[in-house]
Amino acid sequence: MMLLTKKMIEIRNILQKVGQSSTLTLPSIVVIGSQSSGKSSVLEAIVGHEFLPKGTNMVTRRPIELTLINTPGSNAEYGEFPDLGLGKISDFSSIQRTLTELNLAVPDSQCVSDDPIRLSISSPSVPDLSLIDLPGYIQVVGHNQPLELKQKISELCDKYIQAPNVILAISAADVDLANSAALRASRRVDPRGERTIGVVTKMDLVDAVRGSAILNDRQYPLRLGYVGVVSRVPTSTGIFKTGKTNVLTAITKNENAYFSSHPHEFGPGSDVSVGTTTLRKKLMHVLEQTMSASLQTTSDAIQQELEEATYEFKVQYNDRPLSAESYLAESLDAFKHSFKQFAGEFGRPQMHELLKNELDQRVLDLLAARYWNKPITDLSVPVLEPDSLADLPKADPESLFWHRRLDASTSSLTKLGVGRLATNVVATSIQSHVDNLIGQSTFVSHPFARQAITEAASSILNDRFYSTSDQVENCIKPFKFDIDMEDREWTQGREHVQGVLKKELEACEGAMKDLESTVGGRRKLKEVLHFVDKARKGDVVVENENQAGAGGFSAALLQKGREAAFLRDRADIIKMRLMAVKSKQCASMKNKYYCPEVFLDAVATKLASTAVLFLNVELLSEFYYNFPRELDQRLGRHLSEEEVEKFAKEDPKIKKHLEVIRRKELLELVLDKMESLRQLEGREGQRPKPG
Ligand code: GDP
């Protein structure tokens, strides 16, 4: 018979996980009683351990959903809080502490919380039972307690004592039953006494005749009857201290001694029920009966809920199966696929282009510093035209001056730290491509995975960074001493640098346009530019222009004027140099001193090509090999089930999808279990009763 209750409790627990509506549940036994009525003592007697919070000011503030699981053939006794993930706790005083903490965590302003604490206790000596312990009714609010406490407790209990739950109403024998808060409450919801069990505690505190009369009370007759108990643990045994002996054994011994010393009132012929053992049996029996009785209605409700879930699954999700693992696996596969595609498109030519662009910029800077310099300084110091630019077109190939200048420029280029620069440019580009890939993948809405992928990429790149930049630096070393250039390379350089100069020119012109619009038009800019020019030639004297401005222009405007002068001069120089590069003079390598732009461009190309050869081996191939493996490490089999679940649910759409499937599966599982339970019950019913 007990197998049924066990199975039904199992079903009850699964239904709690479905967590949709409160109608989907099997009945439980709810325990109510006034403070100090002996409620905790009764529960502890049933469990056989002291585990409930105690203390003068301790008010239970949350319901405790207590599942007792009988484990025959095992010696282990332990409790578990399924929502806390603390594992099995075999020290009952630690369970008591946890419950105390959970109670204290409810803020005073809230008084009581209807969020239940779930606790299951497994032991060979507990019956299979599902009990809900509620806060005790209070008569008078203590001076430290919130005023609404009494009301709130009463409302919370009312929620739980509804049908089909069984009510275990605890009253103390030394208080008039008519004043019992538990019986009053139960009478309101169960006026005919169909589903209430009356427990009268502290039978030892009244004389036996009076005790027997209480149990025979006809004021509020109960179909399930009253049971009298003496559930206080005899202090002399010191049980709570050692915790070894079962509390129940000690209580029953004490109880038996009391009841058997009054055989007339409580003996076999007396027609009253007494004793904790009797109470336990009654609870088991009543719970089983009640659960069986509600099996059909619950099963109908589940059936209906299942139909709704199935419909939602079909309409909203097209019956598409999904699990957190499969979602992750598919997302990861898709991501790796897109990465592979990227790897196919990003190779040596792309690296070369990136690096060459970067070096082009450095070449422009070098040219500006060493050949095209026309510094714009403080307006109070007039500037003379530097000779280098004006003399450049007539640079004498035999002149040591121009030799040194080109050598120094080339040397600056080869020694600027190409190893670091190249590795950095490529690594940064890879990282940003990976970010783009994430942005286009399902991972975009998963912060956890985004971070894992970004870190996978950066860890490989960081690992390889120093050795790669050293390698690259090493392999370009020969260029630091000697540059061997062929005509073909010169021609290509000449071709290419024209493009670079044109782009730079466009950039200057663009910046000039922007300046115009910030100062309020072309005319305004022209005026201030004119003034700046005059100042630079020394035609006007400007003093302290930084604070007040000069010539009727504000300091800020003059600053813009200087920027404009710089841009205009730069554009003029570039135009001039473009002409020079295009001219016949620059067609031949012989004239390299006239044409440093071409020469430096060709050198930059050599550097880029050589660097790329090594970057390809040291960085790119390594990355392409390791990245997918690193992804597997970080997002694959190493994740725990909870992490995978957490990952998948980061996407609200996926979360909803998974929840519908889970609800459907749980409901199907429950229905299945209920069906086999009904068959089992059917067989039990057919079996001829013994005797
Ligand atoms: P609760 O507040 O309703 O949970 O009540 P407790 O179980 O904490 O009991 C209140 C007090 O009554 C405690 O001091 C218990 O030792 C005592 N008590 C409980 N049951 C009995 C009993 O059957 N007989 C006697 N004499 N005292 C009891």
GROMACS .gro file of C-alpha atoms in nm, residues 186-383:
model
  198
  186SER     CA    1  -1.038   2.438   1.019
  187ARG     CA    2  -1.407   2.459   1.103
  188ARG     CA    3  -1.441   2.760   0.876
  189VAL     CA    4  -1.311   2.574   0.572
  190ASP     CA    5  -1.420   2.222   0.665
  191PRO     CA    6  -1.745   2.272   0.858
  192ARG     CA    7  -1.850   1.908   0.843
  193GLY     CA    8  -1.511   1.785   0.962
  194GLU     CA    9  -1.444   1.578   0.652
  195ARG     CA   10  -1.072   1.634   0.614
  196THR     CA   11  -0.944   1.749   0.951
  197ILE     CA   12  -0.747   1.538   1.194
  198GLY     CA   13  -0.754   1.676   1.547
  199VAL     CA   14  -0.437   1.633   1.749
  200VAL     CA   15  -0.452   1.704   2.120
  201THR     CA   16  -0.107   1.753   2.272
  202LYS     CA   17   0.009   1.780   2.630
  203MET     CA   18  -0.230   1.506   2.743
  204ASP     CA   19  -0.007   1.466   3.048
  205LEU     CA   20  -0.093   1.814   3.167
  206VAL     CA   21  -0.461   1.738   3.236
  207ASP     CA   22  -0.598   1.455   3.447
  208ALA     CA   23  -0.686   1.138   3.262
  209VAL     CA   24  -1.064   1.171   3.296
  210ARG     CA   25  -1.060   1.522   3.154
  211GLY     CA   26  -0.816   1.411   2.882
  212SER     CA   27  -1.042   1.131   2.772
  213ALA     CA   28  -1.340   1.369   2.769
  214ILE     CA   29  -1.151   1.609   2.539
  215LEU     CA   30  -1.084   1.330   2.291
  216ASN     CA   31  -1.452   1.239   2.294
  217ASP     CA   32  -1.554   1.597   2.228
  218ARG     CA   33  -1.871   1.625   2.024
  219GLN     CA   34  -1.869   2.001   1.973
  220TYR     CA   35  -1.682   1.967   1.648
  221PRO     CA   36  -1.699   1.604   1.541
  222LEU     CA   37  -1.430   1.495   1.296
  223ARG     CA   38  -1.471   1.206   1.055
  224LEU     CA   39  -1.098   1.137   1.083
  225GLY     CA   40  -1.108   1.171   1.463
  226TYR     CA   41  -0.893   1.314   1.739
  227VAL     CA   42  -0.563   1.167   1.857
  228GLY     CA   43  -0.416   1.244   2.198
  229VAL     CA   44  -0.037   1.260   2.232
  230VAL     CA   45   0.235   1.339   2.480
  231SER     CA   46   0.497   1.457   2.239
  232ARG     CA   47   0.738   1.629   2.467
  233VAL     CA   48   1.070   1.455   2.472
  234PRO     CA   49   1.158   1.343   2.822
  235THR     CA   50   1.446   1.572   2.916
  236SER     CA   51   1.621   1.313   3.131
  237THR     CA   52   1.729   1.111   2.828
  238GLY     CA   53   1.944   1.394   2.694
  239ILE     CA   54   1.850   1.282   2.346
  240PHE     CA   55   1.880   1.613   2.170
  241LYS     CA   56   2.233   1.642   2.291
  242THR     CA   57   2.357   1.309   2.163
  243GLY     CA   58   2.122   1.290   1.867
  244LYS     CA   59   2.190   0.917   1.845
  245THR     CA   60   1.864   0.770   1.977
  246ASN     CA   61   1.554   0.826   1.772
  247VAL     CA   62   1.331   1.091   1.927
  248LEU     CA   63   1.028   0.889   1.836
  249THR     CA   64   1.145   0.590   2.041
  250ALA     CA   65   1.197   0.806   2.347
  251ILE     CA   66   0.864   0.981   2.305
  252THR     CA   67   0.665   0.666   2.253
  253LYS     CA   68   0.823   0.504   2.555
  254ASN     CA   69   0.727   0.803   2.765
  255GLU     CA   70   0.384   0.823   2.608
  256ASN     CA   71   0.310   0.453   2.649
  257ALA     CA   72   0.406   0.474   3.014
  258TYR     CA   73   0.160   0.759   3.061
  259PHE     CA   74  -0.134   0.614   2.868
  260SER     CA   75  -0.095   0.261   3.001
  261SER     CA   76  -0.101   0.392   3.353
  262HIS     CA   77  -0.461   0.501   3.282
  263PRO     CA   78  -0.604   0.191   3.116
  264HIS     CA   79  -0.960   0.280   3.201
  265GLU     CA   80  -0.945   0.613   3.016
  266PHE     CA   81  -0.707   0.525   2.733
  267GLY     CA   82  -0.688   0.144   2.720
  268PRO     CA   83  -0.815  -0.077   2.436
  269GLY     CA   84  -1.178  -0.063   2.539
  270SER     CA   85  -1.183   0.314   2.583
  271ASP     CA   86  -1.280   0.414   2.228
  272VAL     CA   87  -1.022   0.696   2.203
  273SER     CA   88  -0.708   0.715   1.986
  274VAL     CA   89  -0.386   0.798   2.156
  275GLY     CA   90  -0.012   0.794   2.085
  276THR     CA   91   0.230   0.927   1.829
  277THR     CA   92   0.256   0.585   1.659
  278THR     CA   93  -0.120   0.582   1.612
  279LEU     CA   94  -0.100   0.933   1.473
  280ARG     CA   95   0.170   0.838   1.225
  281LYS     CA   96  -0.032   0.544   1.097
  282LYS     CA   97  -0.340   0.759   1.066
  283LEU     CA   98  -0.152   1.023   0.870
  284MET     CA   99  -0.015   0.765   0.629
  285HIS     CA  100  -0.353   0.612   0.577
  286VAL     CA  101  -0.541   0.939   0.538
  287LEU     CA  102  -0.286   1.085   0.300
  288GLU     CA  103  -0.297   0.782   0.079
  289GLN     CA  104  -0.675   0.784   0.071
  290THR     CA  105  -0.690   1.153  -0.005
  291MET     CA  106  -0.428   1.133  -0.273
  292SER     CA  107  -0.596   0.842  -0.445
  293ALA     CA  108  -0.925   1.023  -0.431
  294SER     CA  109  -0.786   1.327  -0.607
  295LEU     CA  110  -0.587   1.127  -0.860
  296GLN     CA  111  -0.863   1.150  -1.117
  297THR     CA  112  -0.930   1.524  -1.089
  298THR     CA  113  -0.560   1.604  -1.085
  299SER     CA  114  -0.500   1.383  -1.383
  300ASP     CA  115  -0.781   1.559  -1.572
  301ALA     CA  116  -0.629   1.897  -1.490
  302ILE     CA  117  -0.288   1.778  -1.605
  303GLN     CA  118  -0.437   1.642  -1.925
  304GLN     CA  119  -0.585   1.981  -1.999
  305GLU     CA  120  -0.264   2.164  -1.919
  306LEU     CA  121  -0.075   1.923  -2.141
  307GLU     CA  122  -0.310   1.991  -2.428
  308GLU     CA  123  -0.250   2.362  -2.389
  309ALA     CA  124   0.127   2.315  -2.381
  310THR     CA  125   0.112   2.089  -2.686
  311TYR     CA  126  -0.094   2.345  -2.873
  312GLU     CA  127   0.145   2.625  -2.784
  313PHE     CA  128   0.439   2.412  -2.893
  314LYS     CA  129   0.275   2.343  -3.226
  315VAL     CA  130   0.152   2.691  -3.304
  316GLN     CA  131   0.443   2.895  -3.175
  317TYR     CA  132   0.732   2.660  -3.230
  318ASN     CA  133   0.613   2.444  -3.514
  319ASP     CA  134   0.679   2.133  -3.304
  320ARG     CA  135   1.049   2.206  -3.341
  321PRO     CA  136   1.244   2.002  -3.086
  322LEU     CA  137   1.506   2.189  -2.889
  323SER     CA  138   1.727   2.129  -2.591
  324ALA     CA  139   1.981   2.355  -2.427
  325GLU     CA  140   2.261   2.121  -2.538
  326SER     CA  141   2.143   2.093  -2.896
  327TYR     CA  142   2.097   2.469  -2.912
  328LEU     CA  143   2.450   2.526  -2.792
  329ALA     CA  144   2.592   2.259  -3.020
  330GLU     CA  145   2.412   2.399  -3.324
  331SER     CA  146   2.513   2.755  -3.241
  332LEU     CA  147   2.872   2.649  -3.197
  333ASP     CA  148   2.873   2.453  -3.522
  334ALA     CA  149   2.728   2.746  -3.711
  335PHE     CA  150   2.985   2.977  -3.557
  336LYS     CA  151   3.273   2.747  -3.644
  337HIS     CA  152   3.137   2.722  -3.995
  338SER     CA  153   3.131   3.099  -4.035
  339PHE     CA  154   3.481   3.113  -3.892
  340LYS     CA  155   3.601   2.861  -4.146
  341GLN     CA  156   3.455   3.073  -4.419
  342PHE     CA  157   3.635   3.376  -4.283
  343ALA     CA  158   3.960   3.176  -4.262
  344GLY     CA  159   3.922   3.098  -4.632
  345GLU     CA  160   3.896   3.467  -4.712
  346PHE     CA  161   4.156   3.609  -4.483
  347GLY     CA  162   4.508   3.508  -4.578
  348ARG     CA  163   4.838   3.650  -4.697
  349PRO     CA  164   4.701   3.907  -4.945
  350GLN     CA  165   4.465   4.048  -4.682
  351MET     CA  166   4.737   4.064  -4.419
  352HIS     CA  167   4.966   4.230  -4.671
  353GLU     CA  168   4.711   4.496  -4.748
  354LEU     CA  169   4.651   4.570  -4.382
  355LEU     CA  170   5.017   4.596  -4.305
  356LYS     CA  171   5.100   4.797  -4.614
  357ASN     CA  172   4.828   5.049  -4.529
  358GLU     CA  173   4.977   5.089  -4.186
  359LEU     CA  174   5.329   5.130  -4.327
  360ASP     CA  175   5.203   5.379  -4.589
  361GLN     CA  176   5.091   5.597  -4.304
  362ARG     CA  177   5.431   5.571  -4.140
  363VAL     CA  178   5.599   5.658  -4.472
  364LEU     CA  179   5.382   5.968  -4.505
  365ASP     CA  180   5.478   6.073  -4.154
  366LEU     CA  181   5.847   6.019  -4.229
  367LEU     CA  182   5.828   6.217  -4.552
  368ALA     CA  183   5.650   6.498  -4.378
  369ALA     CA  184   5.908   6.508  -4.103
  370ARG     CA  185   6.219   6.474  -4.317
  371TYR     CA  186   6.135   6.623  -4.655
  372TRP     CA  187   5.812   6.814  -4.655
  373ASN     CA  188   5.855   6.993  -4.328
  374LYS     CA  189   5.704   7.335  -4.307
  375PRO     CA  190   5.645   7.378  -3.937
  376ILE     CA  191   5.364   7.593  -3.818
  377THR     CA  192   5.478   7.740  -3.489
  378ASP     CA  193   5.371   8.024  -3.270
  379LEU     CA  194   5.244   8.309  -3.484
  380SER     CA  195   5.469   8.551  -3.297
  381VAL     CA  196   5.774   8.384  -3.456
  382PRO     CA  197   5.781   8.428  -3.837
  383VAL     CA  198   5.898   8.120  -4.026
   0.00000   0.00000   0.00000
